[in-house]
Amino acid sequence: MHQPIAVTNDFYTKTANCAYSLKSTAKDMALFCDELMKCYNNSNSKVRELFSESMRINDSLSWGNGIGIETHNGTRVYWHSGFNFGFQSLFALYPDTQKYAIVLTNNEQGFSLCTHKINEYLSLTGVYEIPR
């Protein structure tokens, strides 16, 4: 016999840590991306170091200081993704066009939708994932 299970937040961590504990809204993510774009455009900004390559993965993928870097025809796109129980998300900054895109899903299989919508909006063919 089927026994209903109460829906709780017990699975989610109650304390902040370096991974999977950020919870946000589209509006707040947009404010964050606005600030990242301002920092990118300010060459004197200490935050600009986020966009510096720390580790090269291959010819088109690098890891910066907390942000992924993907090169498309000589231009760079900066991104970060979130893979959590029950949802996936992705944002990508395309400074050469002064555009960014954010996709938040409520599905553990939502990453393909994230990449599709971001590529569609930014007119790119990004992967936005570091091979494991």
PDB file of C-alpha atoms in Angstrom:
ATOM      1  CA  MET A   1       0.000   0.000   0.000  1.00  0.00           C
ATOM      2  CA  HIS A   2       1.225   3.489  -0.870  1.00  0.00           C
ATOM      3  CA  GLN A   3       2.193   5.570   2.133  1.00  0.00           C
ATOM      4  CA  PRO A   4       2.343   9.328   1.559  1.00  0.00           C
ATOM      5  CA  ILE A   5       5.598  10.984   2.548  1.00  0.00           C
ATOM      6  CA  ALA A   6       5.544  14.457   4.024  1.00  0.00           C
ATOM      7  CA  VAL A   7       7.312  17.094   1.934  1.00  0.00           C
ATOM      8  CA  THR A   8       9.943  18.829   4.046  1.00  0.00           C
ATOM      9  CA  ASN A   9      13.162  20.755   3.598  1.00  0.00           C
ATOM     10  CA  ASP A  10      15.111  18.208   5.657  1.00  0.00           C
ATOM     11  CA  PHE A  11      17.219  17.189   2.662  1.00  0.00           C
ATOM     12  CA  TYR A  12      18.597  20.675   2.211  1.00  0.00           C
ATOM     13  CA  THR A  13      21.440  21.877   4.350  1.00  0.00           C
ATOM     14  CA  LYS A  14      20.552  24.429   6.988  1.00  0.00           C
ATOM     15  CA  THR A  15      23.992  26.025   7.051  1.00  0.00           C
ATOM     16  CA  ALA A  16      25.923  27.725   4.282  1.00  0.00           C
ATOM     17  CA  ASN A  17      28.884  25.938   2.739  1.00  0.00           C
ATOM     18  CA  CYS A  18      31.000  26.159  -0.407  1.00  0.00           C
ATOM     19  CA  ALA A  19      28.624  24.149  -2.604  1.00  0.00           C
ATOM     20  CA  TYR A  20      24.902  23.588  -3.097  1.00  0.00           C
ATOM     21  CA  SER A  21      23.688  25.842  -0.310  1.00  0.00           C
ATOM     22  CA  LEU A  22      22.856  28.996  -2.292  1.00  0.00           C
ATOM     23  CA  LYS A  23      19.161  29.619  -2.714  1.00  0.00           C
ATOM     24  CA  SER A  24      18.145  32.619  -4.779  1.00  0.00           C
ATOM     25  CA  THR A  25      15.549  34.194  -7.043  1.00  0.00           C
ATOM     26  CA  ALA A  26      15.757  35.243 -10.677  1.00  0.00           C
ATOM     27  CA  LYS A  27      15.607  38.895  -9.604  1.00  0.00           C
ATOM     28  CA  ASP A  28      18.505  38.516  -7.164  1.00  0.00           C
ATOM     29  CA  MET A  29      20.527  36.547  -9.714  1.00  0.00           C
ATOM     30  CA  ALA A  30      19.975  39.400 -12.195  1.00  0.00           C
ATOM     31  CA  LEU A  31      21.269  41.909  -9.628  1.00  0.00           C
ATOM     32  CA  PHE A  32      24.314  39.658  -9.095  1.00  0.00           C
ATOM     33  CA  CYS A  33      24.954  39.413 -12.853  1.00  0.00           C
ATOM     34  CA  ASP A  34      24.576  43.202 -13.207  1.00  0.00           C
ATOM     35  CA  GLU A  35      27.301  43.654 -10.583  1.00  0.00           C
ATOM     36  CA  LEU A  36      29.538  41.044 -12.231  1.00  0.00           C
ATOM     37  CA  MET A  37      29.224  42.887 -15.546  1.00  0.00           C
ATOM     38  CA  LYS A  38      30.129  46.185 -13.845  1.00  0.00           C
ATOM     39  CA  CYS A  39      33.175  44.537 -12.257  1.00  0.00           C
ATOM     40  CA  TYR A  40      34.190  43.009 -15.579  1.00  0.00           C
ATOM     41  CA  ASN A  41      34.051  46.423 -17.231  1.00  0.00           C
ATOM     42  CA  ASN A  42      36.085  48.051 -14.428  1.00  0.00           C
ATOM     43  CA  SER A  43      39.688  47.043 -15.118  1.00  0.00           C
ATOM     44  CA  ASN A  44      40.753  48.321 -11.669  1.00  0.00           C
ATOM     45  CA  SER A  45      38.289  46.126  -9.820  1.00  0.00           C
ATOM     46  CA  LYS A  46      39.674  43.411  -7.544  1.00  0.00           C
ATOM     47  CA  VAL A  47      36.616  41.354  -8.468  1.00  0.00           C
ATOM     48  CA  ARG A  48      37.879  41.348 -12.066  1.00  0.00           C
ATOM     49  CA  GLU A  49      40.202  38.538 -10.890  1.00  0.00           C
ATOM     50  CA  LEU A  50      37.155  36.251 -10.962  1.00  0.00           C
ATOM     51  CA  PHE A  51      37.422  36.376 -14.733  1.00  0.00           C
ATOM     52  CA  SER A  52      41.100  35.399 -14.859  1.00  0.00           C
ATOM     53  CA  GLU A  53      41.972  31.937 -16.081  1.00  0.00           C
ATOM     54  CA  SER A  54      43.222  29.707 -13.244  1.00  0.00           C
ATOM     55  CA  MET A  55      43.199  26.334 -14.968  1.00  0.00           C
ATOM     56  CA  ARG A  56      42.985  25.499 -18.666  1.00  0.00           C
ATOM     57  CA  ILE A  57      40.857  22.420 -19.392  1.00  0.00           C
ATOM     58  CA  ASN A  58      41.148  22.393 -23.185  1.00  0.00           C
ATOM     59  CA  ASP A  59      41.276  24.875 -26.081  1.00  0.00           C
ATOM     60  CA  SER A  60      37.813  26.276 -25.365  1.00  0.00           C
ATOM     61  CA  LEU A  61      37.239  25.637 -21.635  1.00  0.00           C
ATOM     62  CA  SER A  62      38.978  27.080 -18.595  1.00  0.00           C
ATOM     63  CA  TRP A  63      38.191  27.472 -14.946  1.00  0.00           C
ATOM     64  CA  GLY A  64      38.537  30.936 -13.472  1.00  0.00           C
ATOM     65  CA  ASN A  65      38.424  31.914  -9.825  1.00  0.00           C
ATOM     66  CA  GLY A  66      34.977  30.471  -9.158  1.00  0.00           C
ATOM     67  CA  ILE A  67      33.579  30.908 -12.644  1.00  0.00           C
ATOM     68  CA  GLY A  68      33.738  28.844 -15.835  1.00  0.00           C
ATOM     69  CA  ILE A  69      35.264  30.397 -18.945  1.00  0.00           C
ATOM     70  CA  GLU A  70      34.296  29.259 -22.425  1.00  0.00           C
ATOM     71  CA  THR A  71      35.862  30.684 -25.579  1.00  0.00           C
ATOM     72  CA  HIS A  72      33.774  31.068 -28.761  1.00  0.00           C
ATOM     73  CA  ASN A  73      35.519  32.355 -31.885  1.00  0.00           C
ATOM     74  CA  GLY A  74      37.965  34.391 -29.828  1.00  0.00           C
ATOM     75  CA  THR A  75      35.400  35.837 -27.425  1.00  0.00           C
ATOM     76  CA  ARG A  76      34.828  34.659 -23.879  1.00  0.00           C
ATOM     77  CA  VAL A  77      31.652  33.716 -22.065  1.00  0.00           C
ATOM     78  CA  TYR A  78      31.694  33.392 -18.272  1.00  0.00           C
ATOM     79  CA  TRP A  79      29.304  31.025 -16.541  1.00  0.00           C
ATOM     80  CA  HIS A  80      28.378  29.177 -13.377  1.00  0.00           C
ATOM     81  CA  SER A  81      25.922  26.352 -12.872  1.00  0.00           C
ATOM     82  CA  GLY A  82      24.066  24.838  -9.967  1.00  0.00           C
ATOM     83  CA  PHE A  83      23.153  21.173  -9.651  1.00  0.00           C
ATOM     84  CA  ASN A  84      20.965  20.535  -6.636  1.00  0.00           C
ATOM     85  CA  PHE A  85      18.367  18.034  -5.551  1.00  0.00           C
ATOM     86  CA  GLY A  86      15.169  19.112  -7.286  1.00  0.00           C
ATOM     87  CA  PHE A  87      16.553  21.881  -9.488  1.00  0.00           C
ATOM     88  CA  GLN A  88      19.350  22.996 -11.809  1.00  0.00           C
ATOM     89  CA  SER A  89      20.423  26.452 -12.906  1.00  0.00           C
ATOM     90  CA  LEU A  90      22.894  28.281 -15.097  1.00  0.00           C
ATOM     91  CA  PHE A  91      23.926  31.851 -15.739  1.00  0.00           C
ATOM     92  CA  ALA A  92      26.212  33.054 -18.514  1.00  0.00           C
ATOM     93  CA  LEU A  93      27.786  36.484 -19.003  1.00  0.00           C
ATOM     94  CA  TYR A  94      28.730  37.610 -22.501  1.00  0.00           C
ATOM     95  CA  PRO A  95      30.596  40.896 -21.885  1.00  0.00           C
ATOM     96  CA  ASP A  96      31.376  41.543 -25.564  1.00  0.00           C
ATOM     97  CA  THR A  97      27.652  42.052 -26.145  1.00  0.00           C
ATOM     98  CA  GLN A  98      26.868  43.429 -22.660  1.00  0.00           C
ATOM     99  CA  LYS A  99      24.329  40.606 -22.287  1.00  0.00           C
ATOM    100  CA  TYR A 100      23.787  37.848 -19.790  1.00  0.00           C
ATOM    101  CA  ALA A 101      21.237  35.090 -19.353  1.00  0.00           C
ATOM    102  CA  ILE A 102      19.944  33.234 -16.311  1.00  0.00           C
ATOM    103  CA  VAL A 103      17.877  30.053 -16.374  1.00  0.00           C
ATOM    104  CA  LEU A 104      16.514  28.494 -13.180  1.00  0.00           C
ATOM    105  CA  THR A 105      14.669  25.170 -13.364  1.00  0.00           C
ATOM    106  CA  ASN A 106      12.701  23.105 -10.890  1.00  0.00           C
ATOM    107  CA  ASN A 107      13.929  19.817 -12.342  1.00  0.00           C
ATOM    108  CA  GLU A 108      17.011  17.669 -11.745  1.00  0.00           C
ATOM    109  CA  GLN A 109      17.231  17.140 -15.513  1.00  0.00           C
ATOM    110  CA  GLY A 110      16.941  20.843 -16.335  1.00  0.00           C
ATOM    111  CA  PHE A 111      20.506  21.509 -17.462  1.00  0.00           C
ATOM    112  CA  SER A 112      19.798  20.803 -21.140  1.00  0.00           C
ATOM    113  CA  LEU A 113      16.992  23.386 -21.019  1.00  0.00           C
ATOM    114  CA  CYS A 114      19.389  25.841 -19.349  1.00  0.00           C
ATOM    115  CA  THR A 115      22.034  25.464 -22.053  1.00  0.00           C
ATOM    116  CA  HIS A 116      19.475  25.565 -24.865  1.00  0.00           C
ATOM    117  CA  LYS A 117      17.830  28.788 -23.670  1.00  0.00           C
ATOM    118  CA  ILE A 118      21.120  30.529 -22.900  1.00  0.00           C
ATOM    119  CA  ASN A 119      22.602  29.600 -26.275  1.00  0.00           C
ATOM    120  CA  GLU A 120      19.407  30.718 -27.996  1.00  0.00           C
ATOM    121  CA  TYR A 121      19.394  34.109 -26.257  1.00  0.00           C
ATOM    122  CA  LEU A 122      23.130  34.780 -26.575  1.00  0.00           C
ATOM    123  CA  SER A 123      23.397  33.266 -30.100  1.00  0.00           C
ATOM    124  CA  LEU A 124      26.129  30.866 -28.983  1.00  0.00           C
ATOM    125  CA  THR A 125      26.860  27.140 -28.973  1.00  0.00           C
ATOM    126  CA  GLY A 126      28.189  26.838 -25.433  1.00  0.00           C
ATOM    127  CA  VAL A 127      28.558  23.677 -23.402  1.00  0.00           C
ATOM    128  CA  TYR A 128      28.870  25.355 -19.956  1.00  0.00           C
ATOM    129  CA  GLU A 129      30.193  22.261 -18.296  1.00  0.00           C
ATOM    130  CA  ILE A 130      33.652  21.094 -17.288  1.00  0.00           C
ATOM    131  CA  PRO A 131      34.272  17.469 -18.353  1.00  0.00           C
ATOM    132  CA  ARG A 132      34.636  15.199 -15.356  1.00  0.00           C
TER     133      ARG A 132
END
